[in-house]
PDB file of C-alpha atoms in Angstrom:
ATOM      1  CA  MET A   1      -0.507  23.240   6.864  1.00 79.00           C
ATOM      2  CA  THR A   2       2.168  21.512   9.307  1.00 86.00           C
ATOM      3  CA  LEU A   3       3.519  18.023   7.833  1.00 91.00           C
ATOM      4  CA  GLU A   4       3.558  15.072  10.473  1.00 94.00           C
ATOM      5  CA  ARG A   5       5.649  11.897  10.396  1.00 96.00           C
ATOM      6  CA  LEU A   6       4.374   8.658  11.468  1.00 92.00           C
ATOM      7  CA  THR A   7       7.332   6.692  12.868  1.00 94.00           C
ATOM      8  CA  PRO A   8       9.918   8.960  11.104  1.00 94.00           C
ATOM      9  CA  GLY A   9      13.805   7.006  10.271  1.00 93.00           C
ATOM     10  CA  PRO A  10      16.672   8.228   8.905  1.00 94.00           C
ATOM     11  CA  ARG A  11      15.609   6.890   5.486  1.00 94.00           C
ATOM     12  CA  MET A  12      12.354   7.413   4.948  1.00 94.00           C
ATOM     13  CA  SER A  13       8.827   7.764   7.052  1.00 96.00           C
ATOM     14  CA  GLN A  14       5.452   5.611   7.421  1.00 95.00           C
ATOM     15  CA  ALA A  15       3.647   8.014   6.628  1.00 96.00           C
ATOM     16  CA  VAL A  16       3.606  11.981   6.673  1.00 97.00           C
ATOM     17  CA  CYS A  17       0.606  13.785   6.490  1.00 97.00           C
ATOM     18  CA  ILE A  18      -0.198  16.940   5.542  1.00 96.00           C
ATOM     19  CA  GLY A  19      -3.948  18.662   6.862  1.00 94.00           C
ATOM     20  CA  ASP A  20      -5.949  15.727   6.170  1.00 95.00           C
ATOM     21  CA  ILE A  21      -3.994  14.020   3.230  1.00 97.00           C
ATOM     22  CA  ALA A  22      -1.311  11.419   4.336  1.00 98.00           C
ATOM     23  CA  PHE A  23       1.000  10.011   1.164  1.00 98.00           C
ATOM     24  CA  LEU A  24       1.827   6.544   2.584  1.00 98.00           C
ATOM     25  CA  ALA A  25       5.881   4.683   2.358  1.00 97.00           C
ATOM     26  CA  GLY A  26       5.867   1.996   0.068  1.00 97.00           C
ATOM     27  CA  GLN A  27       4.039  -1.247   1.568  1.00 98.00           C
ATOM     28  CA  VAL A  28       5.969  -4.334   0.736  1.00 98.00           C
ATOM     29  CA  PRO A  29       6.386  -7.884   1.701  1.00 98.00           C
ATOM     30  CA  ASN A  30       9.119  -8.947   4.446  1.00 97.00           C
ATOM     31  CA  ASP A  31       8.721 -13.025   3.424  1.00 97.00           C
ATOM     32  CA  LEU A  32      10.202 -12.607   0.220  1.00 97.00           C
ATOM     33  CA  ALA A  33      10.017 -15.981   0.066  1.00 97.00           C
ATOM     34  CA  GLY A  34       5.611 -15.693  -0.553  1.00 97.00           C
ATOM     35  CA  ASP A  35       3.806 -16.295  -4.195  1.00 98.00           C
ATOM     36  CA  ILE A  36       2.286 -13.271  -5.113  1.00 98.00           C
ATOM     37  CA  THR A  37      -1.117 -14.473  -3.360  1.00 98.00           C
ATOM     38  CA  ALA A  38       1.345 -14.296   0.162  1.00 98.00           C
ATOM     39  CA  GLN A  39       2.835 -11.366  -0.587  1.00 98.00           C
ATOM     40  CA  THR A  40      -0.345  -9.113  -1.452  1.00 98.00           C
ATOM     41  CA  HIS A  41      -1.855 -10.080   2.124  1.00 98.00           C
ATOM     42  CA  GLU A  42       1.004  -9.213   3.803  1.00 98.00           C
ATOM     43  CA  VAL A  43       1.403  -6.038   1.411  1.00 98.00           C
ATOM     44  CA  LEU A  44      -2.236  -4.907   2.220  1.00 98.00           C
ATOM     45  CA  ASN A  45      -2.214  -5.776   5.757  1.00 98.00           C
ATOM     46  CA  LYS A  46       0.324  -3.267   6.517  1.00 98.00           C
ATOM     47  CA  ILE A  47      -2.153  -0.612   4.920  1.00 98.00           C
ATOM     48  CA  ASP A  48      -4.304  -1.944   7.275  1.00 98.00           C
ATOM     49  CA  ALA A  49      -2.139  -1.678   9.850  1.00 98.00           C
ATOM     50  CA  VAL A  50      -0.568   1.772   8.768  1.00 98.00           C
ATOM     51  CA  MET A  51      -4.534   3.507   8.055  1.00 97.00           C
ATOM     52  CA  ALA A  52      -5.555   2.080  11.374  1.00 97.00           C
ATOM     53  CA  GLU A  53      -2.597   4.142  13.872  1.00 96.00           C
ATOM     54  CA  LEU A  54      -3.310   7.397  11.820  1.00 96.00           C
ATOM     55  CA  GLY A  55      -7.164   6.658  12.643  1.00 96.00           C
ATOM     56  CA  GLY A  56      -8.523   5.207   9.652  1.00 97.00           C
ATOM     57  CA  SER A  57      -9.369   2.418   7.449  1.00 97.00           C
ATOM     58  CA  LYS A  58      -9.482   1.421   4.194  1.00 97.00           C
ATOM     59  CA  ALA A  59     -12.852   3.533   3.468  1.00 97.00           C
ATOM     60  CA  ASP A  60     -10.417   6.939   3.495  1.00 98.00           C
ATOM     61  CA  VAL A  61      -8.581   5.401   1.064  1.00 98.00           C
ATOM     62  CA  ALA A  62      -8.218   7.629  -1.812  1.00 98.00           C
ATOM     63  CA  SER A  63      -5.762   6.374  -4.663  1.00 98.00           C
ATOM     64  CA  VAL A  64      -2.682   2.933  -4.502  1.00 98.00           C
ATOM     65  CA  GLN A  65      -0.099   2.615  -6.708  1.00 98.00           C
ATOM     66  CA  VAL A  66       0.509  -1.032  -7.601  1.00 98.00           C
ATOM     67  CA  TRP A  67       3.763  -2.705  -8.471  1.00 98.00           C
ATOM     68  CA  LEU A  68       4.399  -5.559 -10.110  1.00 98.00           C
ATOM     69  CA  ALA A  69       7.789  -7.119 -10.460  1.00 98.00           C
ATOM     70  CA  ASP A  70       5.980  -9.605 -12.872  1.00 98.00           C
ATOM     71  CA  MET A  71       2.438  -7.972 -14.506  1.00 98.00           C
ATOM     72  CA  ALA A  72       1.440 -12.291 -14.992  1.00 98.00           C
ATOM     73  CA  ASP A  73       0.936 -11.860 -11.421  1.00 98.00           C
ATOM     74  CA  PHE A  74      -2.548  -9.513 -11.808  1.00 98.00           C
ATOM     75  CA  GLN A  75      -4.527 -12.418 -12.087  1.00 98.00           C
ATOM     76  CA  GLY A  76      -3.094 -13.374  -8.618  1.00 98.00           C
ATOM     77  CA  MET A  77      -2.333  -9.918  -6.756  1.00 98.00           C
ATOM     78  CA  ASN A  78      -6.148  -8.541  -8.500  1.00 98.00           C
ATOM     79  CA  ALA A  79      -7.678 -11.192  -6.498  1.00 98.00           C
ATOM     80  CA  VAL A  80      -6.370 -10.664  -3.049  1.00 98.00           C
ATOM     81  CA  TRP A  81      -7.426  -7.328  -3.886  1.00 98.00           C
ATOM     82  CA  ASP A  82     -10.592  -7.658  -4.881  1.00 98.00           C
ATOM     83  CA  ALA A  83     -11.520  -9.799  -1.428  1.00 98.00           C
ATOM     84  CA  TRP A  84     -10.120  -6.405   0.077  1.00 98.00           C
ATOM     85  CA  VAL A  85     -11.011  -3.410  -1.175  1.00 98.00           C
ATOM     86  CA  ASP A  86     -14.144  -1.961   0.801  1.00 96.00           C
ATOM     87  CA  PRO A  87     -16.735  -2.763  -2.118  1.00 96.00           C
ATOM     88  CA  ALA A  88     -18.470   1.298  -1.249  1.00 97.00           C
ATOM     89  CA  ASN A  89     -15.193   3.105  -1.152  1.00 97.00           C
ATOM     90  CA  PRO A  90     -13.091   1.985  -3.854  1.00 98.00           C
ATOM     91  CA  PRO A  91     -10.166   4.351  -3.924  1.00 98.00           C
ATOM     92  CA  ALA A  92      -9.068   4.552  -7.545  1.00 98.00           C
ATOM     93  CA  ARG A  93      -5.720   2.678  -8.550  1.00 98.00           C
ATOM     94  CA  ALA A  94      -2.560   2.055 -10.950  1.00 98.00           C
ATOM     95  CA  THR A  95      -1.097  -1.236 -11.296  1.00 98.00           C
ATOM     96  CA  GLY A  96       2.138  -1.529 -13.316  1.00 98.00           C
ATOM     97  CA  GLY A  97       5.303  -3.570 -13.674  1.00 98.00           C
ATOM     98  CA  MET A  98       8.151  -2.411 -12.966  1.00 97.00           C
ATOM     99  CA  LEU A  99      11.950  -3.848 -11.317  1.00 96.00           C
ATOM    100  CA  LEU A 100      11.358  -3.970  -7.583  1.00 97.00           C
ATOM    101  CA  ALA A 101      14.097  -3.722  -5.000  1.00 95.00           C
ATOM    102  CA  ARG A 102      14.759  -7.108  -3.761  1.00 96.00           C
ATOM    103  CA  GLN A 103      14.984  -9.872  -5.637  1.00 96.00           C
ATOM    104  CA  GLY A 104      11.820 -11.738  -4.294  1.00 97.00           C
ATOM    105  CA  MET A 105       9.902  -8.876  -4.106  1.00 98.00           C
ATOM    106  CA  ARG A 106       6.546  -9.118  -6.213  1.00 98.00           C
ATOM    107  CA  VAL A 107       4.861  -6.388  -4.992  1.00 98.00           C
ATOM    108  CA  GLU A 108       4.803  -2.832  -3.827  1.00 98.00           C
ATOM    109  CA  MET A 109       1.113  -0.277  -3.037  1.00 98.00           C
ATOM    110  CA  ILE A 110       1.623   3.820  -2.393  1.00 98.00           C
ATOM    111  CA  VAL A 111      -1.335   4.860  -1.054  1.00 98.00           C
ATOM    112  CA  VAL A 112      -2.463   8.712   0.179  1.00 98.00           C
ATOM    113  CA  ALA A 113      -5.391   8.888   1.705  1.00 98.00           C
ATOM    114  CA  ARG A 114      -7.779  10.936   3.975  1.00 97.00           C
ATOM    115  CA  VAL A 115      -6.920  11.158   7.658  1.00 94.00           C
ATOM    116  CA  PRO A 116      -9.972  11.061  10.057  1.00 86.00           C
ATOM    117  CA  HIS A 117     -10.272  14.114  12.263  1.00 76.00           C
TER     118      HIS A 117
END
């Protein structure tokens, strides 16, 4: 099997595909001034954009790791998530709390997905 890299940069690629499995880089918000709902919307929009570039959609997402800087944001993140997720094709998901890379960042999501052929 070959590896294909989407938007490779000096530090990381936006996604790496092995066969029909895609591993997306952690998706984070650019606007760190927003609350959890704004940041979650931005991250989910980024996931949609990467999946579209791979030829797929959120229905192809198999697994998501959600990292929150503050677990008190769990309910707010879930409200946005529930409006976004495809109810016919919900991915496996885990959510945890941890210190994120930048001050003000409230959420990061890591996706594993199927790449349609």
